[in-house]
Each structure stands twice: as structure tokens, then as C-alpha cells.
């Protein structure tokens, strides 16, 4: 495994980060244990979760909120200090008007609830999951700063921010002497390249850590989906079959066309399509870590192999030629 500093911080993170959005949502605790053990055995020490990951994401049932953190807390017992644990706050964890967002009240409550579920006294990286247009960012930054001062959080980060939002937040942190965001977590894959236009150049210029999510476009860039998906028929035991709405939105004629065009590129480079897709995000110098998901422990092995076989500049060029040939619809 390779490790890199997270942005300008001294914190070292593995280049592959294990995402746990599947825990309690598509996989139960036993499979989650196998996934986590396989990741740790491969040297993955960076683990990403969020307070609202779990079945509740699909059902909207707040009693099921926090399942991923609860499972992770149990599975990490006795080895918590060996990992860099990231969790997030923003999405509603209850029906009340103050049970979501980035107000001081909610962030403090959510942080305590995450620590309880994760059975830990501190989170290594506490991330705002989205921008909250209804809360002044100063209020959120002051609260995150307090959490760091209280020893409950080591570093703070952000996810799904536009470059201007990140720029505003960093400027305020500097002016007010508060803990700055050390990293951002945008979506990035061959099919979802929006972050490349403004956000990634900004991160490069400011030395921010970049941990990208869904590098396989939620499984679409493994090549497992064919034209039958356009009629609403999905291969068994996939997230599409489980009804993941954000994946369904990616399953378009145009995405399938890009996937088909990438298959010979993968074959020529002696890699699976999944390996090609993961290799593409890791080839970007600005990317610190790629956050991968797994619905089965066996899926991790081929992904870990990618680190030993980086893509050449020529392979990256061939991939980007395929994307440039698309209408761009796959990116929306
Ligand atoms: N900040 C945010 O807003 C945000 C949003 C989304 C995700 N995330 C984070 O990023 C993590 C990763 O996201 P993701 O799960 O969407 O990432 P992904 O790596 O793009 O997709 C993972 C999925 O691809 C399929 N897969 C993976 N390896 C495979 C292999 N070798 N062969 C065949 N299929 C394979 C599996 O789905 P199937 O087997 O079911 O097809 C697996 O669940 C999440 O767990 C979460 O921590 C953050």
C-alpha cells in the first residue's frame, strides 16, 4: 500500500480509502467484517463513513439512521487507533427542523452521536457532507474549530463543495484563525468529470487533500450493466437491482456507449474495466486517495492490484479520448 499526506496536514492516509456506504445498506455485518478485514490486510488504513449511511438512506426511516457507523464501531473494536477514520455530517438524522444541516446545534449533536455509534473518543477527519445554504459558513467553521479544540476531531474536511464555496470557507478560516479544511471529497470518475474544471485546479493550487468518491461510477464502470438496464432490468446482486437511485440516474444510453468504448482500451492495457477506471483517477497527481466501495470482500483484491500497475500517460490519453468523444451527457 502507498500512503500520502492528506493535503498540507501531517496525517498519512492510504491511497485507497475504504468507503462504508454499503454497510447495513446492501451488506450485513458479517460481509462488512470480511470487507473491512480484507481492506486492513491489504494495508488500507483510511476508512470513510457518514452519520446517515445505512438502510435509512433508501427507506427514509430515521430509526435506521447510523447503521454503517454502528457496524463499523463494533468491527473496529480493539483496532480503532490503527485507522484514520472519517465521518460526515449534514443530512437529516431525524424529522425535526434542527436534525440536519450545519448549524452549531446540529453539528455538535451529530458529532456526539457519531462518536457514540463509532465507539470512539475522536474522529480523525470530520467532513461536512454538503454546503448548507441556510447556515452561515462562519457558524459551521467556529463549531468545527471547537470540536478540534475539545479533542473530539483531529482534522476537518468538506465534501461536494463548489470551488467558490471552498475558497470562501478557506478565506474565512484564515481570517478568523480557525482550523481550515485539509481535504475535499468530490465525486470523480471517467463518467463524472465535473470536478476537473474548477475544484481540482483550486485544490492543487492550495495544497488541499483530494479524496475522490465513486471512482467506478457506483459499479457502472465495471462493465456489468448492458442495454437491458434501459428497460429497467438489472443483473442480480448489484446495487442497481437493490434500487440505488443515484446509480439508476447514471444508467443512460450515453454512459453505456462510453463503457462499451472503454472495453477495448481496458483489454489492450491488460486490465479489467474496473482497474482501468480506478487507475484513471489515481493517475491524477492532485488525487490523494480514491474512496472505493465493495459489496463483497472479493471485489477488493483486483482494485488493490491497481496501485502496483499505474496507468501510462498514453493509456490516460486513450481513456480521455473516449470521453471527449461523448456528448458529455454522461457527466450530468
Ligand atoms: N461524499 C459523498 O457524497 C459520497 C457519495 C457517494 C459515495 N461516497 C463514499 O465513497 C465510497 C465509495 O462509493 P461507491 O461505493 O459509489 O464507489 P465505487 O467504487 O464507484 O462503486 C463500488 C461498487 O462497484 C461494484 N464493484 C466494486 N468493485 C468491483 C469489482 N472488482 N467487480 C465488480 N464490481 C465491483 C460494487 O457494486 P455491486 O457489486 O453492487 O455492483 C461496489 O459496491 C462510499 O462507500 C462512501 O464512503 C461519498
XYZ file of N, CA and C and ligand atoms in Angstrom, residues 18-22 26 48-49 53 88 91 129-130 159-160 185 212-220 222 224-225 237-240 244 246 274 291-296 298-300 302-303, ligand 1:
186
model
N -11.321 2.927 2.204
C -12.493 2.047 2.155
C -13.753 2.838 2.486
N -14.671 2.913 1.536
C -15.967 3.538 1.776
C -16.900 2.521 2.405
N -17.762 2.982 3.297
C -18.632 2.040 4.013
C -20.119 2.333 3.781
N -20.412 2.993 2.678
C -21.814 3.291 2.368
C -22.632 2.006 2.204
N -21.937 0.907 1.895
C -22.644 -0.374 1.709
C -23.021 -1.028 3.053
N -26.557 -2.465 1.807
C -26.625 -3.593 0.874
C -25.976 -4.835 1.462
N -13.841 5.630 5.323
C -14.806 6.722 5.173
C -16.211 6.233 5.506
N -16.917 6.996 6.341
C -18.315 6.680 6.600
C -19.096 7.998 6.690
N -25.319 6.939 6.651
C -25.199 5.726 5.832
C -25.910 4.546 6.506
N -19.072 12.007 8.400
C -19.623 13.245 7.837
C -20.914 13.662 8.534
N -26.747 15.546 6.459
C -28.075 15.029 6.101
C -28.935 14.811 7.347
N -20.788 17.180 4.730
C -21.190 16.328 3.592
C -21.633 17.170 2.390
N -22.218 18.318 2.665
C -22.698 19.234 1.634
C -22.539 20.656 2.164
N -17.080 18.014 1.673
C -17.433 17.166 0.533
C -18.471 17.869 -0.321
N -18.408 17.615 -1.624
C -19.406 18.137 -2.570
C -19.521 19.664 -2.564
N -13.799 16.124 -0.683
C -14.235 14.810 -1.176
C -15.250 15.019 -2.297
N -11.348 11.219 -3.691
C -12.474 11.186 -4.631
C -13.365 9.969 -4.386
N -14.661 10.155 -4.560
C -15.572 9.033 -4.318
C -16.193 8.509 -5.610
N -16.696 7.278 -5.518
C -17.339 6.572 -6.635
C -16.474 6.533 -7.901
N -15.217 6.080 -7.786
C -14.338 6.033 -8.971
C -14.822 5.039 -10.024
N -15.664 4.076 -9.604
C -16.206 3.105 -10.569
C -17.625 3.490 -10.982
N -17.998 4.743 -10.734
C -19.352 5.214 -11.032
C -20.388 4.228 -10.462
N -20.166 3.870 -9.196
C -21.096 3.022 -8.428
C -21.253 1.624 -9.035
N -20.251 1.173 -9.769
C -20.286 -0.179 -10.344
C -20.487 -0.165 -11.847
N -20.952 0.947 -12.381
C -21.199 1.036 -13.830
C -19.904 0.839 -14.623
N -17.584 -1.120 -14.183
C -17.034 -2.484 -14.160
C -17.474 -3.210 -15.422
N -20.556 -4.310 -15.906
C -21.557 -5.355 -15.603
C -22.960 -5.016 -16.107
N -23.164 -3.764 -16.525
C -24.501 -3.384 -16.990
C -24.547 -3.291 -18.517
N -27.954 -9.238 -7.688
C -26.895 -8.956 -6.705
C -26.042 -7.755 -7.100
N -26.685 -6.716 -7.582
C -25.976 -5.460 -7.856
C -26.729 -4.333 -7.146
N -26.068 -3.213 -7.029
C -26.704 -2.061 -6.389
C -27.837 -1.525 -7.255
N -27.735 -1.734 -8.557
C -28.836 -1.302 -9.427
C -30.079 -2.125 -9.101
N -30.495 1.466 -6.012
C -29.770 2.708 -5.673
C -30.133 3.804 -6.686
N -29.172 6.961 -7.133
C -28.128 7.753 -7.819
C -27.407 6.930 -8.879
N -12.805 -2.189 -14.423
C -12.781 -1.587 -13.078
C -11.370 -1.095 -12.752
N -11.715 6.710 -2.893
C -12.591 6.018 -1.933
C -13.377 4.964 -2.694
N -13.054 3.711 -2.432
C -13.701 2.628 -3.166
C -14.769 1.982 -2.290
N -15.768 1.436 -2.949
C -16.808 0.728 -2.221
C -16.686 -0.750 -2.554
N -17.256 -1.575 -1.737
C -17.265 -3.003 -2.064
C -18.565 -3.605 -1.548
N -19.193 -4.389 -2.399
C -20.394 -5.096 -1.973
C -20.047 -6.528 -1.563
N -18.815 -6.921 -1.874
C -18.303 -8.235 -1.455
C -16.803 -8.104 -1.243
N -14.441 -10.002 -2.023
C -13.652 -10.436 -3.192
C -13.437 -9.302 -4.198
N -14.265 -8.279 -4.136
C -14.124 -7.183 -5.112
C -12.882 -6.327 -4.837
N -12.362 -6.409 -3.612
C -11.263 -5.506 -3.255
C -9.920 -5.905 -3.878
N -8.753 -7.154 -6.834
C -8.355 -6.561 -8.115
C -8.167 -5.050 -8.043
N -8.866 -4.399 -7.115
C -8.733 -2.937 -7.013
C -7.400 -2.575 -6.350
N -19.448 12.353 -0.123
C -20.423 11.812 -0.803
O -21.435 12.470 -1.107
C -20.322 10.370 -1.221
C -21.207 9.858 -2.172
C -21.057 8.529 -2.569
C -20.048 7.741 -2.010
N -19.222 8.269 -1.045
C -18.172 7.432 -0.399
O -17.420 6.781 -1.394
C -17.473 5.367 -1.168
C -17.370 4.655 -2.483
O -18.501 4.961 -3.295
P -19.074 3.874 -4.272
O -19.366 2.637 -3.489
O -20.137 4.502 -5.069
O -17.746 3.593 -5.148
P -17.443 2.788 -6.445
O -16.077 2.225 -6.187
O -17.631 3.658 -7.636
O -18.525 1.614 -6.558
C -18.411 0.477 -5.758
C -19.343 -0.616 -6.288
O -18.852 -1.117 -7.525
C -19.032 -2.524 -7.573
N -17.684 -3.131 -7.599
C -16.585 -2.723 -6.896
N -15.527 -3.481 -7.203
C -15.937 -4.385 -8.102
C -15.281 -5.426 -8.769
N -13.974 -5.688 -8.562
N -16.019 -6.168 -9.633
C -17.320 -5.914 -9.847
N -17.991 -4.926 -9.217
C -17.309 -4.164 -8.355
C -19.795 -2.909 -6.310
O -21.189 -2.789 -6.553
P -22.140 -4.029 -6.999
O -21.415 -5.311 -6.724
O -23.363 -3.867 -6.203
O -22.365 -3.803 -8.458
C -19.411 -1.805 -5.358
O -20.351 -1.589 -4.323
C -18.768 5.139 -0.396
O -18.766 3.926 0.332
C -18.762 6.345 0.500
O -17.886 6.119 1.594
C -19.334 9.571 -0.677
